[in-house]
Amino acid sequence: MRIGLLTDGGYPYATGESRLWCDRLVRGLAQHEFDLFALSRTAEQEAQGWVQLPAQVSRVRTAPLWTADEDTLGLHAPRGMLSRLLTGGGARSYGRRERRRFVTHFTALATSVCVAGVTGGERGDAGEDAGRGRPAGGVDMRAVDAQFTQGLYGLAELACEHGGLPAALRSETAVRILETACRAPGTGRTVQTATVPDLLAFAAELDRVLRPLSLDWYDEESLGAVDLCHAASGGAAALPGLLAKRFFGVPLLVTEHAVQLRAHYLAASGMPVSAPVRALLANFHGRLAAEVYRQAALITPGNTHARRWQERCGAEPAKVRTVYPGMESGRFAALGESEDGGGPDTLVWVGRIEPAKDLIALLHAFAEVRTAEPDARLRIIGAAAQGPEGATYLAHCRALAAQLFPDEAAGAHAVGDNPVSFEDIGGAEVPDLAQAYAAGGVVVLSSVVEGFPISLVEAMFCGRATVSTDVGAVVEVIGGTGLVVPPRNPRALADACLALLRDPERRARLGAAARARALELFTVEQNLAAFRGIYLELIAQAPVRRVSGPADGGPRPFATPPEAHVIGLWPEPYADPEPGERTPSWAGRGVCAGVHGAGGGDE
């Protein structure tokens, strides 16, 4: 079958999220044909190029999320210039009818986003049941959902017919609509305080996130030609899948290893924007996530922690199926099968050095370990996260280690040595990742925020006993094969480390159990087997969409479910619209066939 793989800031680019997972998926399911529809996040990412693509990738379409198209004016353009984009001054200006349609649909979208602040950005004012359709603060959330979908799909239809949205989304008209929606009765207190600069900032981010609506991917030769859309994440990556389902009836599969809405909440605290902008963005992303989950045929979170987030955000439990991300176990096989238990007095931490990993708590815990076991050592192996924050945090950790553990020497003429070392993978002592885990008898994870703990799974492949903090999917991954303590509790972390350092038999027993669990649940093979079955299941349930077979006259594989196939006949496509859903007259062949140059690249 033909799969449309939708990515945001990852595959096929050489850097980015889910890059390795997507590459393994495409290479592992060689019996299928893949069309890639990729959104890039930065110019640097595009400059670094693509990974080498396998033969089953038949086509790649790309589009940037990091810049507006050539006809879009920036935030600091004069108001008169912005308004001309809607009143006749832009290369893609709208006529009177199109302006009315834009105002109608954008008003519905803006109103739903502002009202959603009662249950999203300001949940404390409304109660937690509102997100599930029950009234909150006098607001019917089902009506709000209907407003959001009306606005979103109305804007998508307008973009397909008239070449895009970015100019309109940054216009003075859009800002005035947002201002009116924020001041309307029933909106959240934080949203009501939004100023014009706040609205401009929100409009700019809305322009970026909704840019997929303006692409030229929505015709029978692009997304209309695939049998199944598989979004590698929610958010912007899933938007083309939503439109492919609406315009062509293509089923949508959504995989989230880290829930996009949760990632947005975590990132929002560090964003240099005001509280009203954060509230508006949170409301919008919450509405978008709910619509993606509502329209998806199946949702595959990477762990139960992500699944709980998805169900909390509106996903139906019956449509959610946990599929663990597959990881390469071969490079750890030699260590995992050996009898090498590592340094009996050495604790190892492996990962990317950043504040979320809470190495400060680990260093304080090791101070207590060192008091009880003077020969104990701690090896911190990894590089600082990119950017100034990572480098600053690493410097702070080094300074704290030097303060807590002054260099010690065995005698008056010996060179002092610090029991804590900071090392990079690739050096003489740690040439590769497997050697990093081989350096100690106990692997420690001290994070305060974690999704799916990759380093923990790697340690399990190596047959190492682990001590971890209870965050994210840690307990689910460990499953009783390691020790788990509360986060931000150095004393509990130290006690657990001491318990394993003093009991080599228990270390060996836990390490063997951990390796067996990892090989059963977290390999690439089990991940590929799961998606192989899911693809066949979804396409078998999909309604008939094509009128005829290929040019050679033979039937097209998977064009109809097995139970619907009639020899010699290809049934006409038919699908009942959902209650209240309007099917536009042009939503047949080539929805956007005449729209080109709307920000998409074709390779």
PDB file of C-alpha atoms in Angstrom, residues 189-436:
ATOM      1  CA  ARG A 189      -9.526  36.594  32.746  1.00  0.00           C
ATOM      2  CA  THR A 190      -5.986  36.161  31.404  1.00  0.00           C
ATOM      3  CA  VAL A 191      -7.118  36.275  27.775  1.00  0.00           C
ATOM      4  CA  GLN A 192      -9.142  39.448  28.395  1.00  0.00           C
ATOM      5  CA  THR A 193      -5.964  41.322  29.364  1.00  0.00           C
ATOM      6  CA  ALA A 194      -4.288  40.737  25.962  1.00  0.00           C
ATOM      7  CA  THR A 195      -2.829  43.891  24.418  1.00  0.00           C
ATOM      8  CA  VAL A 196      -2.283  44.624  20.718  1.00  0.00           C
ATOM      9  CA  PRO A 197       1.374  43.436  20.868  1.00  0.00           C
ATOM     10  CA  ASP A 198       0.103  40.231  22.488  1.00  0.00           C
ATOM     11  CA  LEU A 199      -2.387  39.734  19.672  1.00  0.00           C
ATOM     12  CA  LEU A 200       0.280  40.383  17.036  1.00  0.00           C
ATOM     13  CA  ALA A 201       2.535  37.796  18.650  1.00  0.00           C
ATOM     14  CA  PHE A 202      -0.297  35.249  18.785  1.00  0.00           C
ATOM     15  CA  ALA A 203      -1.254  35.940  15.165  1.00  0.00           C
ATOM     16  CA  ALA A 204       2.352  35.348  14.098  1.00  0.00           C
ATOM     17  CA  GLU A 205       2.462  31.978  15.883  1.00  0.00           C
ATOM     18  CA  LEU A 206      -0.953  31.064  14.486  1.00  0.00           C
ATOM     19  CA  ASP A 207       0.377  31.860  11.017  1.00  0.00           C
ATOM     20  CA  ARG A 208       3.293  29.485  11.608  1.00  0.00           C
ATOM     21  CA  VAL A 209       1.255  26.588  12.987  1.00  0.00           C
ATOM     22  CA  LEU A 210      -1.481  26.871  10.347  1.00  0.00           C
ATOM     23  CA  ARG A 211       0.923  27.191   7.431  1.00  0.00           C
ATOM     24  CA  PRO A 212       0.216  23.565   6.340  1.00  0.00           C
ATOM     25  CA  LEU A 213      -3.293  24.731   5.355  1.00  0.00           C
ATOM     26  CA  SER A 214      -1.720  26.845   2.603  1.00  0.00           C
ATOM     27  CA  LEU A 215       0.350  24.102   0.964  1.00  0.00           C
ATOM     28  CA  ASP A 216      -0.315  22.601  -2.455  1.00  0.00           C
ATOM     29  CA  TRP A 217      -0.417  19.042  -1.154  1.00  0.00           C
ATOM     30  CA  TYR A 218      -4.185  18.551  -1.351  1.00  0.00           C
ATOM     31  CA  ASP A 219      -4.925  17.033  -4.764  1.00  0.00           C
ATOM     32  CA  GLU A 220      -5.301  13.570  -6.257  1.00  0.00           C
ATOM     33  CA  GLU A 221      -1.610  13.433  -7.141  1.00  0.00           C
ATOM     34  CA  SER A 222      -0.360  14.137  -3.614  1.00  0.00           C
ATOM     35  CA  LEU A 223      -2.172  13.326  -0.383  1.00  0.00           C
ATOM     36  CA  GLY A 224      -5.208  12.194  -2.338  1.00  0.00           C
ATOM     37  CA  ALA A 225      -3.127   9.398  -3.859  1.00  0.00           C
ATOM     38  CA  VAL A 226      -2.097   7.697  -0.601  1.00  0.00           C
ATOM     39  CA  ASP A 227      -3.967   4.856   1.072  1.00  0.00           C
ATOM     40  CA  LEU A 228      -3.133   5.912   4.633  1.00  0.00           C
ATOM     41  CA  CYS A 229      -1.725   9.021   6.310  1.00  0.00           C
ATOM     42  CA  HIS A 230       0.626   8.320   9.211  1.00  0.00           C
ATOM     43  CA  ALA A 231       1.499  11.416  11.262  1.00  0.00           C
ATOM     44  CA  ALA A 232       4.725  10.972  13.269  1.00  0.00           C
ATOM     45  CA  SER A 233       3.461  13.521  15.808  1.00  0.00           C
ATOM     46  CA  GLY A 234       0.433  15.636  16.610  1.00  0.00           C
ATOM     47  CA  GLY A 235       0.207  19.387  16.087  1.00  0.00           C
ATOM     48  CA  ALA A 236       1.285  20.855  12.750  1.00  0.00           C
ATOM     49  CA  ALA A 237       2.387  17.475  11.361  1.00  0.00           C
ATOM     50  CA  ALA A 238      -1.144  16.103  11.681  1.00  0.00           C
ATOM     51  CA  LEU A 239      -2.847  19.048   9.933  1.00  0.00           C
ATOM     52  CA  PRO A 240      -2.221  17.678   6.407  1.00  0.00           C
ATOM     53  CA  GLY A 241      -3.645  14.371   7.606  1.00  0.00           C
ATOM     54  CA  LEU A 242      -6.805  16.100   8.843  1.00  0.00           C
ATOM     55  CA  LEU A 243      -7.316  17.729   5.458  1.00  0.00           C
ATOM     56  CA  ALA A 244      -6.533  14.503   3.575  1.00  0.00           C
ATOM     57  CA  LYS A 245      -9.268  12.790   5.558  1.00  0.00           C
ATOM     58  CA  ARG A 246     -11.751  15.594   5.031  1.00  0.00           C
ATOM     59  CA  PHE A 247     -11.103  16.098   1.318  1.00  0.00           C
ATOM     60  CA  PHE A 248     -10.382  12.518   0.210  1.00  0.00           C
ATOM     61  CA  GLY A 249     -11.455  10.192   3.029  1.00  0.00           C
ATOM     62  CA  VAL A 250      -7.874   9.007   3.686  1.00  0.00           C
ATOM     63  CA  PRO A 251      -7.674   7.327   7.119  1.00  0.00           C
ATOM     64  CA  LEU A 252      -5.343   9.003   9.623  1.00  0.00           C
ATOM     65  CA  LEU A 253      -2.968   7.220  12.011  1.00  0.00           C
ATOM     66  CA  VAL A 254      -1.289   9.386  14.680  1.00  0.00           C
ATOM     67  CA  THR A 255       1.837   8.277  16.544  1.00  0.00           C
ATOM     68  CA  GLU A 256       3.050  10.368  19.477  1.00  0.00           C
ATOM     69  CA  HIS A 257       6.091   9.281  21.427  1.00  0.00           C
ATOM     70  CA  ALA A 258       5.898  12.600  23.266  1.00  0.00           C
ATOM     71  CA  VAL A 259       2.488  14.285  23.346  1.00  0.00           C
ATOM     72  CA  GLN A 260       2.736  17.570  21.437  1.00  0.00           C
ATOM     73  CA  LEU A 261       0.356  19.357  23.795  1.00  0.00           C
ATOM     74  CA  ARG A 262       2.424  18.334  26.819  1.00  0.00           C
ATOM     75  CA  ALA A 263       5.597  19.441  25.039  1.00  0.00           C
ATOM     76  CA  HIS A 264       3.989  22.806  24.374  1.00  0.00           C
ATOM     77  CA  TYR A 265       3.023  23.214  28.038  1.00  0.00           C
ATOM     78  CA  LEU A 266       6.571  22.373  29.143  1.00  0.00           C
ATOM     79  CA  ALA A 267       8.111  24.781  26.644  1.00  0.00           C
ATOM     80  CA  ALA A 268       5.649  27.601  27.349  1.00  0.00           C
ATOM     81  CA  SER A 269       7.130  28.389  30.760  1.00  0.00           C
ATOM     82  CA  GLY A 270      10.409  29.361  29.109  1.00  0.00           C
ATOM     83  CA  MET A 271       8.895  31.315  26.217  1.00  0.00           C
ATOM     84  CA  PRO A 272       9.634  35.070  26.198  1.00  0.00           C
ATOM     85  CA  VAL A 273       5.954  35.971  25.797  1.00  0.00           C
ATOM     86  CA  SER A 274       3.278  37.348  28.071  1.00  0.00           C
ATOM     87  CA  ALA A 275       0.712  35.361  30.034  1.00  0.00           C
ATOM     88  CA  PRO A 276      -2.168  36.180  27.615  1.00  0.00           C
ATOM     89  CA  VAL A 277      -0.145  34.859  24.656  1.00  0.00           C
ATOM     90  CA  ARG A 278       0.713  31.691  26.555  1.00  0.00           C
ATOM     91  CA  ALA A 279      -2.960  31.210  27.450  1.00  0.00           C
ATOM     92  CA  LEU A 280      -4.116  31.721  23.857  1.00  0.00           C
ATOM     93  CA  LEU A 281      -1.483  29.316  22.517  1.00  0.00           C
ATOM     94  CA  ALA A 282      -2.363  26.710  25.131  1.00  0.00           C
ATOM     95  CA  ASN A 283      -6.048  26.984  24.233  1.00  0.00           C
ATOM     96  CA  PHE A 284      -5.366  26.701  20.510  1.00  0.00           C
ATOM     97  CA  HIS A 285      -3.060  23.693  20.845  1.00  0.00           C
ATOM     98  CA  GLY A 286      -5.566  22.021  23.151  1.00  0.00           C
ATOM     99  CA  ARG A 287      -8.391  22.486  20.600  1.00  0.00           C
ATOM    100  CA  LEU A 288      -6.146  21.247  17.771  1.00  0.00           C
ATOM    101  CA  ALA A 289      -5.080  18.169  19.745  1.00  0.00           C
ATOM    102  CA  ALA A 290      -8.711  17.302  20.498  1.00  0.00           C
ATOM    103  CA  GLU A 291      -9.644  17.552  16.809  1.00  0.00           C
ATOM    104  CA  VAL A 292      -6.683  15.416  15.730  1.00  0.00           C
ATOM    105  CA  TYR A 293      -7.616  12.732  18.249  1.00  0.00           C
ATOM    106  CA  ARG A 294     -11.266  12.925  17.220  1.00  0.00           C
ATOM    107  CA  GLN A 295     -10.543  12.394  13.515  1.00  0.00           C
ATOM    108  CA  ALA A 296      -7.757   9.804  13.836  1.00  0.00           C
ATOM    109  CA  ALA A 297      -8.700   6.225  12.994  1.00  0.00           C
ATOM    110  CA  LEU A 298      -6.125   5.043  15.530  1.00  0.00           C
ATOM    111  CA  ILE A 299      -3.723   6.726  17.956  1.00  0.00           C
ATOM    112  CA  THR A 300      -0.493   4.967  18.960  1.00  0.00           C
ATOM    113  CA  PRO A 301       1.251   6.559  21.945  1.00  0.00           C
ATOM    114  CA  GLY A 302       4.769   5.399  22.743  1.00  0.00           C
ATOM    115  CA  ASN A 303       3.941   4.616  26.374  1.00  0.00           C
ATOM    116  CA  THR A 304       1.111   4.625  28.906  1.00  0.00           C
ATOM    117  CA  HIS A 305       2.214   8.003  30.280  1.00  0.00           C
ATOM    118  CA  ALA A 306       1.598   9.554  26.841  1.00  0.00           C
ATOM    119  CA  ARG A 307      -1.645   7.601  26.551  1.00  0.00           C
ATOM    120  CA  ARG A 308      -2.990   9.143  29.758  1.00  0.00           C
ATOM    121  CA  TRP A 309      -2.258  12.606  28.363  1.00  0.00           C
ATOM    122  CA  GLN A 310      -4.025  11.788  25.102  1.00  0.00           C
ATOM    123  CA  GLU A 311      -7.128  10.448  26.820  1.00  0.00           C
ATOM    124  CA  ARG A 312      -7.169  13.472  29.108  1.00  0.00           C
ATOM    125  CA  CYS A 313      -7.121  15.672  25.989  1.00  0.00           C
ATOM    126  CA  GLY A 314     -10.137  13.955  24.446  1.00  0.00           C
ATOM    127  CA  ALA A 315      -8.882  10.778  22.744  1.00  0.00           C
ATOM    128  CA  GLU A 316     -11.361   7.902  22.892  1.00  0.00           C
ATOM    129  CA  PRO A 317      -9.791   5.008  24.844  1.00  0.00           C
ATOM    130  CA  ALA A 318     -11.041   2.531  22.229  1.00  0.00           C
ATOM    131  CA  LYS A 319      -8.949   4.285  19.554  1.00  0.00           C
ATOM    132  CA  VAL A 320      -5.721   4.391  21.588  1.00  0.00           C
ATOM    133  CA  ARG A 321      -3.194   1.541  21.371  1.00  0.00           C
ATOM    134  CA  THR A 322       0.216   1.727  23.056  1.00  0.00           C
ATOM    135  CA  VAL A 323       3.135   0.799  20.782  1.00  0.00           C
ATOM    136  CA  TYR A 324       6.556   1.143  22.373  1.00  0.00           C
ATOM    137  CA  PRO A 325       9.220   2.821  20.205  1.00  0.00           C
ATOM    138  CA  GLY A 326      11.645   0.231  18.909  1.00  0.00           C
ATOM    139  CA  MET A 327      15.317   0.610  19.825  1.00  0.00           C
ATOM    140  CA  GLU A 328      18.374  -1.056  18.334  1.00  0.00           C
ATOM    141  CA  SER A 329      19.569  -3.742  20.740  1.00  0.00           C
ATOM    142  CA  GLY A 330      22.354  -5.294  18.669  1.00  0.00           C
ATOM    143  CA  ARG A 331      25.104  -2.883  19.711  1.00  0.00           C
ATOM    144  CA  PHE A 332      24.491  -3.758  23.372  1.00  0.00           C
ATOM    145  CA  ALA A 333      24.317  -7.535  22.847  1.00  0.00           C
ATOM    146  CA  ALA A 334      27.962  -8.300  23.643  1.00  0.00           C
ATOM    147  CA  LEU A 335      27.835  -6.414  26.942  1.00  0.00           C
ATOM    148  CA  GLY A 336      24.395  -7.693  27.886  1.00  0.00           C
ATOM    149  CA  GLU A 337      25.364 -11.333  27.325  1.00  0.00           C
ATOM    150  CA  SER A 338      28.736 -11.065  29.070  1.00  0.00           C
ATOM    151  CA  GLU A 339      29.429 -11.730  32.726  1.00  0.00           C
ATOM    152  CA  ASP A 340      30.977  -8.281  33.164  1.00  0.00           C
ATOM    153  CA  GLY A 341      29.148  -6.587  36.008  1.00  0.00           C
ATOM    154  CA  GLY A 342      30.958  -3.268  35.597  1.00  0.00           C
ATOM    155  CA  GLY A 343      32.776  -1.336  38.272  1.00  0.00           C
ATOM    156  CA  PRO A 344      31.360  -2.662  41.573  1.00  0.00           C
ATOM    157  CA  ASP A 345      31.790   0.706  43.311  1.00  0.00           C
ATOM    158  CA  THR A 346      30.863   2.924  40.362  1.00  0.00           C
ATOM    159  CA  LEU A 347      27.605   4.716  39.583  1.00  0.00           C
ATOM    160  CA  VAL A 348      27.037   5.799  35.946  1.00  0.00           C
ATOM    161  CA  TRP A 349      24.767   8.482  34.567  1.00  0.00           C
ATOM    162  CA  VAL A 350      24.385   8.699  30.755  1.00  0.00           C
ATOM    163  CA  GLY A 351      22.458  11.311  28.791  1.00  0.00           C
ATOM    164  CA  ARG A 352      22.179  14.913  27.666  1.00  0.00           C
ATOM    165  CA  ILE A 353      23.168  17.367  30.388  1.00  0.00           C
ATOM    166  CA  GLU A 354      20.348  19.858  30.990  1.00  0.00           C
ATOM    167  CA  PRO A 355      18.295  21.138  33.957  1.00  0.00           C
ATOM    168  CA  ALA A 356      15.499  18.581  33.466  1.00  0.00           C
ATOM    169  CA  LYS A 357      17.983  15.782  34.288  1.00  0.00           C
ATOM    170  CA  ASP A 358      18.543  17.240  37.790  1.00  0.00           C
ATOM    171  CA  LEU A 359      22.226  16.390  38.124  1.00  0.00           C
ATOM    172  CA  ILE A 360      22.309  18.741  41.105  1.00  0.00           C
ATOM    173  CA  ALA A 361      20.186  16.279  43.102  1.00  0.00           C
ATOM    174  CA  LEU A 362      22.387  13.423  41.856  1.00  0.00           C
ATOM    175  CA  LEU A 363      25.550  15.148  43.096  1.00  0.00           C
ATOM    176  CA  HIS A 364      24.018  15.778  46.518  1.00  0.00           C
ATOM    177  CA  ALA A 365      22.859  12.153  46.666  1.00  0.00           C
ATOM    178  CA  PHE A 366      26.353  10.976  45.759  1.00  0.00           C
ATOM    179  CA  ALA A 367      27.744  13.038  48.631  1.00  0.00           C
ATOM    180  CA  GLU A 368      25.733  10.818  50.998  1.00  0.00           C
ATOM    181  CA  VAL A 369      26.795   7.686  49.110  1.00  0.00           C
ATOM    182  CA  ARG A 370      30.421   8.772  49.406  1.00  0.00           C
ATOM    183  CA  THR A 371      30.072   9.251  53.149  1.00  0.00           C
ATOM    184  CA  ALA A 372      28.836   5.661  53.558  1.00  0.00           C
ATOM    185  CA  GLU A 373      31.098   4.120  50.869  1.00  0.00           C
ATOM    186  CA  PRO A 374      34.378   6.101  50.593  1.00  0.00           C
ATOM    187  CA  ASP A 375      35.534   4.119  47.534  1.00  0.00           C
ATOM    188  CA  ALA A 376      32.428   4.913  45.473  1.00  0.00           C
ATOM    189  CA  ARG A 377      32.778   6.843  42.222  1.00  0.00           C
ATOM    190  CA  LEU A 378      30.320   8.669  39.944  1.00  0.00           C
ATOM    191  CA  ARG A 379      30.870   8.944  36.197  1.00  0.00           C
ATOM    192  CA  ILE A 380      28.657  11.466  34.364  1.00  0.00           C
ATOM    193  CA  ILE A 381      28.867  10.665  30.648  1.00  0.00           C
ATOM    194  CA  GLY A 382      27.317  12.899  28.021  1.00  0.00           C
ATOM    195  CA  ALA A 383      27.396  16.309  26.375  1.00  0.00           C
ATOM    196  CA  ALA A 384      25.617  19.501  27.342  1.00  0.00           C
ATOM    197  CA  ALA A 385      22.350  20.317  25.595  1.00  0.00           C
ATOM    198  CA  GLN A 386      22.669  22.732  22.695  1.00  0.00           C
ATOM    199  CA  GLY A 387      22.490  26.405  23.473  1.00  0.00           C
ATOM    200  CA  PRO A 388      23.758  28.613  26.275  1.00  0.00           C
ATOM    201  CA  GLU A 389      21.462  27.064  28.888  1.00  0.00           C
ATOM    202  CA  GLY A 390      23.078  23.639  28.499  1.00  0.00           C
ATOM    203  CA  ALA A 391      26.623  25.000  28.732  1.00  0.00           C
ATOM    204  CA  THR A 392      25.732  27.093  31.784  1.00  0.00           C
ATOM    205  CA  TYR A 393      24.146  24.117  33.528  1.00  0.00           C
ATOM    206  CA  LEU A 394      27.172  21.916  32.852  1.00  0.00           C
ATOM    207  CA  ALA A 395      29.485  24.575  34.282  1.00  0.00           C
ATOM    208  CA  HIS A 396      27.280  24.819  37.375  1.00  0.00           C
ATOM    209  CA  CYS A 397      27.393  21.031  37.856  1.00  0.00           C
ATOM    210  CA  ARG A 398      31.187  20.977  37.526  1.00  0.00           C
ATOM    211  CA  ALA A 399      31.512  23.760  40.073  1.00  0.00           C
ATOM    212  CA  LEU A 400      29.223  21.977  42.536  1.00  0.00           C
ATOM    213  CA  ALA A 401      31.170  18.704  42.107  1.00  0.00           C
ATOM    214  CA  ALA A 402      34.445  20.500  42.798  1.00  0.00           C
ATOM    215  CA  GLN A 403      32.926  22.078  45.904  1.00  0.00           C
ATOM    216  CA  LEU A 404      31.387  18.874  47.289  1.00  0.00           C
ATOM    217  CA  PHE A 405      34.339  16.633  46.429  1.00  0.00           C
ATOM    218  CA  PRO A 406      37.737  18.373  46.610  1.00  0.00           C
ATOM    219  CA  ASP A 407      40.496  16.452  44.845  1.00  0.00           C
ATOM    220  CA  GLU A 408      41.762  13.660  47.058  1.00  0.00           C
ATOM    221  CA  ALA A 409      45.224  12.086  47.093  1.00  0.00           C
ATOM    222  CA  ALA A 410      46.390   8.798  48.606  1.00  0.00           C
ATOM    223  CA  GLY A 411      49.596  10.389  49.941  1.00  0.00           C
ATOM    224  CA  ALA A 412      51.543  13.616  50.263  1.00  0.00           C
ATOM    225  CA  HIS A 413      53.297  13.078  46.933  1.00  0.00           C
ATOM    226  CA  ALA A 414      50.367  11.663  44.913  1.00  0.00           C
ATOM    227  CA  VAL A 415      48.222  13.571  42.431  1.00  0.00           C
ATOM    228  CA  GLY A 416      44.754  14.389  43.711  1.00  0.00           C
ATOM    229  CA  ASP A 417      41.724  12.770  42.097  1.00  0.00           C
ATOM    230  CA  ASN A 418      38.041  13.719  42.128  1.00  0.00           C
ATOM    231  CA  PRO A 419      35.533  10.874  42.606  1.00  0.00           C
ATOM    232  CA  VAL A 420      33.170  12.582  40.151  1.00  0.00           C
ATOM    233  CA  SER A 421      34.149  12.710  36.482  1.00  0.00           C
ATOM    234  CA  PHE A 422      32.466  14.410  33.505  1.00  0.00           C
ATOM    235  CA  GLU A 423      33.178  12.580  30.248  1.00  0.00           C
ATOM    236  CA  ASP A 424      32.098  12.630  26.604  1.00  0.00           C
ATOM    237  CA  ILE A 425      31.323   9.576  24.499  1.00  0.00           C
ATOM    238  CA  GLY A 426      33.967   9.067  21.849  1.00  0.00           C
ATOM    239  CA  GLY A 427      37.006   9.660  24.026  1.00  0.00           C
ATOM    240  CA  ALA A 428      39.750   7.202  24.904  1.00  0.00           C
ATOM    241  CA  GLU A 429      38.011   5.851  28.022  1.00  0.00           C
ATOM    242  CA  VAL A 430      34.472   5.844  26.610  1.00  0.00           C
ATOM    243  CA  PRO A 431      34.790   5.092  22.885  1.00  0.00           C
ATOM    244  CA  ASP A 432      31.119   4.212  22.329  1.00  0.00           C
ATOM    245  CA  LEU A 433      27.743   4.117  24.032  1.00  0.00           C
ATOM    246  CA  ALA A 434      27.997   0.494  25.153  1.00  0.00           C
ATOM    247  CA  GLN A 435      31.261   1.267  26.942  1.00  0.00           C
ATOM    248  CA  ALA A 436      29.521   4.089  28.787  1.00  0.00           C
TER     249      ALA A 436
END
